[in-house]
PDB file of C-alpha atoms and ligand atoms in Angstrom:
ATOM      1  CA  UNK A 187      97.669 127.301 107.719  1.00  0.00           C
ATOM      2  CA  UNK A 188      99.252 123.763 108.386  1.00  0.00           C
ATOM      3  CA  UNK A 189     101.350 122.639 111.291  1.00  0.00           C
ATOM      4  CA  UNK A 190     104.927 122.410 111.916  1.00  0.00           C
ATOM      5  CA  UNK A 191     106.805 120.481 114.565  1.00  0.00           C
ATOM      6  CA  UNK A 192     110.770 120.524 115.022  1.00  0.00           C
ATOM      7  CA  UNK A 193     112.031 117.847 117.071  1.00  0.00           C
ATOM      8  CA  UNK A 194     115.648 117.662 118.387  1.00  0.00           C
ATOM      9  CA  UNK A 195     117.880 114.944 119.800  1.00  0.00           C
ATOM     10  CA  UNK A 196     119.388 116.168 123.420  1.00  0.00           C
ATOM     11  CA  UNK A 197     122.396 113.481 123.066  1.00  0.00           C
ATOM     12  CA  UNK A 198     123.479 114.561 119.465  1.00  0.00           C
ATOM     13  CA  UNK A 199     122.805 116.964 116.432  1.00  0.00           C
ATOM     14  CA  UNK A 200     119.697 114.791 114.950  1.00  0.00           C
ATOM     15  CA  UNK A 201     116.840 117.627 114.240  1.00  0.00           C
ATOM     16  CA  UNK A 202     113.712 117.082 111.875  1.00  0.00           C
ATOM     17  CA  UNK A 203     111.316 119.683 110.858  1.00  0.00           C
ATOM     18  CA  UNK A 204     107.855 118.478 110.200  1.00  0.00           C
ATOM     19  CA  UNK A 205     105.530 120.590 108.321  1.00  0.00           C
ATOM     20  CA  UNK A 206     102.219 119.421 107.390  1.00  0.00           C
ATOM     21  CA  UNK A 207      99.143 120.710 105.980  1.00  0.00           C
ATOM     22  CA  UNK A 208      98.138 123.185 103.242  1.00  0.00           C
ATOM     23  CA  UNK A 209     100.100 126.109 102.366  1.00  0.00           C
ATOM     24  CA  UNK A 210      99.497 129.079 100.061  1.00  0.00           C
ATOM     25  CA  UNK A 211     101.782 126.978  97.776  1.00  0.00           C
ATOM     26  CA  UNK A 212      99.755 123.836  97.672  1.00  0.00           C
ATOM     27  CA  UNK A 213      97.762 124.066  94.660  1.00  0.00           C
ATOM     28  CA  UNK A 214     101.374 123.997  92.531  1.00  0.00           C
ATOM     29  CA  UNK A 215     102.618 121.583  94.030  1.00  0.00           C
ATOM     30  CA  UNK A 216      99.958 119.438  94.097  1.00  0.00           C
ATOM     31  CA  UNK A 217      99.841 120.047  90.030  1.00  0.00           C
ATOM     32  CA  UNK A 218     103.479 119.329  89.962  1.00  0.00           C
ATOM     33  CA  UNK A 219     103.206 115.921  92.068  1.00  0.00           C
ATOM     34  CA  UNK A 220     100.356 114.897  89.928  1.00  0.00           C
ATOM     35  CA  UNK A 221     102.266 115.717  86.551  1.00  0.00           C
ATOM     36  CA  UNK A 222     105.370 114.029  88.244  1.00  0.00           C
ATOM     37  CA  UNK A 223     103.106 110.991  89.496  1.00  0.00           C
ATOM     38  CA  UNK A 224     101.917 110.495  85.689  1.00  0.00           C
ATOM     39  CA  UNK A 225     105.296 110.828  84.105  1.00  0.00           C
ATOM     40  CA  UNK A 226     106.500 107.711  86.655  1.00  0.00           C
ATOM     41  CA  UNK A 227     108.475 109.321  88.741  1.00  0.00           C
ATOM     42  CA  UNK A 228     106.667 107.684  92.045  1.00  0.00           C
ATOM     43  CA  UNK A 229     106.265 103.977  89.889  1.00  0.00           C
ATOM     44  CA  UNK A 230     104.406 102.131  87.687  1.00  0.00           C
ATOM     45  CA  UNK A 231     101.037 101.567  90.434  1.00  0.00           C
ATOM     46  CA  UNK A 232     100.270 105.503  90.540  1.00  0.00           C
ATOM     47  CA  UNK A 233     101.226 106.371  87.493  1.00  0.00           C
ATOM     48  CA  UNK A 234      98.603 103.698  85.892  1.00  0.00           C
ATOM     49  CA  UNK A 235      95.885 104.791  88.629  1.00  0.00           C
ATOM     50  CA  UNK A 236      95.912 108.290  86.981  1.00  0.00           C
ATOM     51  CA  UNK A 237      95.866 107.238  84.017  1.00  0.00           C
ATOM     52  CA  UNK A 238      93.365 104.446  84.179  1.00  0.00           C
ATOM     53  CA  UNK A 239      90.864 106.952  86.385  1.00  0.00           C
ATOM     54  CA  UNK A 240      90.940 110.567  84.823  1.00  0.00           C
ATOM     55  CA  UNK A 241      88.615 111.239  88.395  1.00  0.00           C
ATOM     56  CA  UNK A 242      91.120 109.856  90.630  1.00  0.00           C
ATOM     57  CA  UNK A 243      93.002 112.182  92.666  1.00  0.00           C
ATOM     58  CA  UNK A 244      96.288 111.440  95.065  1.00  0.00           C
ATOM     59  CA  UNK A 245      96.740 113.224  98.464  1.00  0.00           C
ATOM     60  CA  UNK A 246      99.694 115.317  98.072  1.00  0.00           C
ATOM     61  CA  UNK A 247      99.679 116.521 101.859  1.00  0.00           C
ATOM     62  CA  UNK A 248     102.910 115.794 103.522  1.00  0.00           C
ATOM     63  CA  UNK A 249     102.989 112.860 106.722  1.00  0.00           C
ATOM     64  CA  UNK A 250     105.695 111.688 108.995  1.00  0.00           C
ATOM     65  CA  UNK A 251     107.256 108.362 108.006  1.00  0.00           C
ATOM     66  CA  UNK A 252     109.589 106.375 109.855  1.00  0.00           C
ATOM     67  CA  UNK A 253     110.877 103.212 109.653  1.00  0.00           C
ATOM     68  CA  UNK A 254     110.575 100.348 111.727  1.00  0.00           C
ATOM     69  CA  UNK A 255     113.713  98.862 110.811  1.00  0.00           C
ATOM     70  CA  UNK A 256     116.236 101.440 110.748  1.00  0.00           C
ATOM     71  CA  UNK A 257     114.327 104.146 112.840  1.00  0.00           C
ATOM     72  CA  UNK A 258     114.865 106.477 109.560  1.00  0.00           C
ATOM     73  CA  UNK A 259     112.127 109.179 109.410  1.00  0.00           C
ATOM     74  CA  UNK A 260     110.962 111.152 106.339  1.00  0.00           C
ATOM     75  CA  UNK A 261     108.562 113.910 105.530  1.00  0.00           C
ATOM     76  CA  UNK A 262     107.055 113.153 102.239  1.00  0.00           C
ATOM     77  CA  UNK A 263     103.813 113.868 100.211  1.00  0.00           C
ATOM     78  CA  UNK A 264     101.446 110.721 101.154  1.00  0.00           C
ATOM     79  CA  UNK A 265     100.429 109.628  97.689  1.00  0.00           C
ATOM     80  CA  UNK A 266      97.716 107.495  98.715  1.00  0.00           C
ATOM     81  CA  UNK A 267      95.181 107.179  95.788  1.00  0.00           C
ATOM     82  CA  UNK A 268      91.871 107.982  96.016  1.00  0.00           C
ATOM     83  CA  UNK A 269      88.406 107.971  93.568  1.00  0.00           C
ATOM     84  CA  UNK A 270      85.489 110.205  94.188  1.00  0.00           C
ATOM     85  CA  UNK A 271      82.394 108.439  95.987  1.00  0.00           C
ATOM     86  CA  UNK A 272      79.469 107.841  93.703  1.00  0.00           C
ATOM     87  CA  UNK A 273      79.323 111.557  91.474  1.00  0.00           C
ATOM     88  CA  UNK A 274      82.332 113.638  91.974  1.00  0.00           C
ATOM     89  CA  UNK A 275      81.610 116.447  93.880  1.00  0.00           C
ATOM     90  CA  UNK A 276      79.811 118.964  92.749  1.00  0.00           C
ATOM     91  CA  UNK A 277      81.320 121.814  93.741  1.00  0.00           C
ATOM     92  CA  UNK A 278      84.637 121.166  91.894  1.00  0.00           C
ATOM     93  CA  UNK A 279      84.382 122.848  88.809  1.00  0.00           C
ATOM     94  CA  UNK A 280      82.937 126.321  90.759  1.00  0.00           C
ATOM     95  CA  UNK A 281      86.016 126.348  93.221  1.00  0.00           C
ATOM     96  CA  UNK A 282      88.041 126.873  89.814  1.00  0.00           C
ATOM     97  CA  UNK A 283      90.728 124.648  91.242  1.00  0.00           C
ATOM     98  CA  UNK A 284      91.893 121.643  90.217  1.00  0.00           C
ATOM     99  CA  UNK A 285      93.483 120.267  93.522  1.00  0.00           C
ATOM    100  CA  UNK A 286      92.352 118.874  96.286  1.00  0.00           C
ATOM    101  CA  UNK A 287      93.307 118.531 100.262  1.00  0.00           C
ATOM    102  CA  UNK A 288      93.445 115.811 102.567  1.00  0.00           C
ATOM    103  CA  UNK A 289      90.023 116.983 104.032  1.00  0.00           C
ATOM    104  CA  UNK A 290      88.441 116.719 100.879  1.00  0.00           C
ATOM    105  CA  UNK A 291      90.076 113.677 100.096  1.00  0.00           C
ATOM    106  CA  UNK A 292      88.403 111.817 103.590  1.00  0.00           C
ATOM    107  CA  UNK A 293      85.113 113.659 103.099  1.00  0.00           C
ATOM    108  CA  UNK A 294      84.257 113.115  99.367  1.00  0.00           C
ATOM    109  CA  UNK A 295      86.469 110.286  98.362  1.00  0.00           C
ATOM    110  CA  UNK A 296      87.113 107.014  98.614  1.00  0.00           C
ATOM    111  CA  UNK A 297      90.618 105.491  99.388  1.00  0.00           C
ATOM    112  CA  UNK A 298      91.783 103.123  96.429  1.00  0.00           C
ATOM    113  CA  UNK A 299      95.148 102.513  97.329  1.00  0.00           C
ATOM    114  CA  UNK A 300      97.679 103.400  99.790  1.00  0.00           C
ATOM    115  CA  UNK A 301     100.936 104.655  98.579  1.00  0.00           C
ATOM    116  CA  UNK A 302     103.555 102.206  99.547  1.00  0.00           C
ATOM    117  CA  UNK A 303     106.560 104.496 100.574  1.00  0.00           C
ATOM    118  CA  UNK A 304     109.997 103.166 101.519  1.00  0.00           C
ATOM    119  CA  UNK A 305     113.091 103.965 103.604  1.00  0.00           C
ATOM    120  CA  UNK A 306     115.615 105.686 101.852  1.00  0.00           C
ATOM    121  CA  UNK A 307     118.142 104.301 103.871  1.00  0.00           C
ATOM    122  CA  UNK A 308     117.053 100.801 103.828  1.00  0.00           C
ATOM    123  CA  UNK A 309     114.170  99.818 101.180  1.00  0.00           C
ATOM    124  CA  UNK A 310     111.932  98.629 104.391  1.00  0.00           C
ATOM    125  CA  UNK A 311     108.249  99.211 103.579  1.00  0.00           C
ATOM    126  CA  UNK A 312     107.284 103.026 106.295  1.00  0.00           C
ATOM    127  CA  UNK A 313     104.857 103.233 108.712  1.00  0.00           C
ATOM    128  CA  UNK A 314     102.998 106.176 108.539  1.00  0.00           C
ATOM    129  CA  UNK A 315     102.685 108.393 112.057  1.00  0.00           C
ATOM    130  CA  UNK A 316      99.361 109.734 111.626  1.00  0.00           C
ATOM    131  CA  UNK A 317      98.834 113.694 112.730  1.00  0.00           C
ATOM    132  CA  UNK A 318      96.759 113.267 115.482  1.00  0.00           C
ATOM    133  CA  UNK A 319      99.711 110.925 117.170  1.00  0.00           C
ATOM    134  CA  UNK A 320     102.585 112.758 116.439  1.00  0.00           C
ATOM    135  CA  UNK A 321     103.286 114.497 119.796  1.00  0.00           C
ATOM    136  CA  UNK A 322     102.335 111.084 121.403  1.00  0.00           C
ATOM    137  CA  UNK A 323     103.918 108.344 119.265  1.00  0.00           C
ATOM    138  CA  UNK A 324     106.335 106.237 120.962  1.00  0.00           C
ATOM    139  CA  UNK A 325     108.171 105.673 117.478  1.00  0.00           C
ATOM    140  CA  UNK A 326     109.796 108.571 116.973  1.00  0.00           C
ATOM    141  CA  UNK A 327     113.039 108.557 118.293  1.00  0.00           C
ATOM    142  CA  UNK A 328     116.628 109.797 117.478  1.00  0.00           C
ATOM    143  CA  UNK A 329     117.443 107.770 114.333  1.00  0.00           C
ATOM    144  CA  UNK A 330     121.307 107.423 115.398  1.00  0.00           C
ATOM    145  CA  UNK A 331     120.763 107.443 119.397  1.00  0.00           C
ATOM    146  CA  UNK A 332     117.414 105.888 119.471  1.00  0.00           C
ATOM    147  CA  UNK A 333     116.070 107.916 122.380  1.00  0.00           C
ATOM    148  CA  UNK A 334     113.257 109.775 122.578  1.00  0.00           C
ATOM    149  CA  UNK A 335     113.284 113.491 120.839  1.00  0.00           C
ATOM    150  CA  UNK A 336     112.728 116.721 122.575  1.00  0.00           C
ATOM    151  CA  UNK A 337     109.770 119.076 120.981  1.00  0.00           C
ATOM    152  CA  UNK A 338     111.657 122.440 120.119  1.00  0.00           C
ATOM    153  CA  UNK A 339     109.325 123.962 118.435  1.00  0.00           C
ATOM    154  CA  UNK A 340     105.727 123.141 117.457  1.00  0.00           C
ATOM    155  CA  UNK A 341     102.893 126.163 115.319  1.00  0.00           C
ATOM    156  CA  UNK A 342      99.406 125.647 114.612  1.00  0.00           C
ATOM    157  CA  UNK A 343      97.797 127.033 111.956  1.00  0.00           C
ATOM    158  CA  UNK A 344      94.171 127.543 111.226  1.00  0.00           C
TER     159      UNK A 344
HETATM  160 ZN1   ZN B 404     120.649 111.436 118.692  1.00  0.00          ZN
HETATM  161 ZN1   ZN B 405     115.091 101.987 107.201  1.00  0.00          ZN
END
């Protein structure tokens, strides 16, 4: 399961693996982002969310982010927070699992907030490449040479 893409800069060294979707590890981590989420680590907003909405639950799937100032890119666990629509689903406490995927997220929930991530490099608020776009987005580029990257490698999981 999930995708991976590795992307490589023909003029110098730059490479970036992107690997999104769910693996076989995703229901710990997505227990150890929420536990981190709640203890602050990702800032006051999410950390009261959680707290405020016991049913609220935060997409820990991983997107591309890059910034539109310094052409910095990132792979990092979206955060956006999201409440269930109308009665949580049903068919939560028979799965026996307490996580939930990015699918479930857009089918049975409602977005509440989006996660505001920001560059490492320099604070500027990301834009978020959305999957379907990645092998046709015009943004990402070599950070350092700012031409366009070279698809090395690319799997599809189902
Ligand atoms: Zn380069
Ligand atoms: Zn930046």
């Amino acid at each position: 399961m999930g995708t991976k893409y590795v992307f490589k800069c023909f003029k110098c060294k730059y490479q970036i693996d992107i690997s999104l979707g769910v693996c076989f590890l995703f229901p710990m981590l997505y227990k150890e982002i929420v536990e981190k989420a709640k203890h602050g680590d990702f800032g006051g907003r999410i950390k009261e969310f959680l707290n405020t909405f016991p049913e609220g639950k935060i997409d820990a799937e991983t997107a591309l982010y890059i910034c539109q100032g310094c052409g910095n890119m990132e792979v990092l666990p979206e955060l956006s927070m999201y409440l269930p629509k109308g009665e949580a689903p049903k068919r939560f406490p028979f799965k026996g699992e307490s996580y939930v995927t990015h699918r479930d997220l857009e089918r049975d929930y409602a977005l509440f907030e989006v996660y505001p991530h920001k560059c490492s490099k320099c604070q500027r608020i990301y834009t978020l490449i959305p999957r379907e776009k990645i092998l046709s987005s015009k943004l990402i580029k070599c950070p350092q040479c700012k031409v366009a990257l070279e698809l090395i490698e690319f799997e599809r999981g189902d």
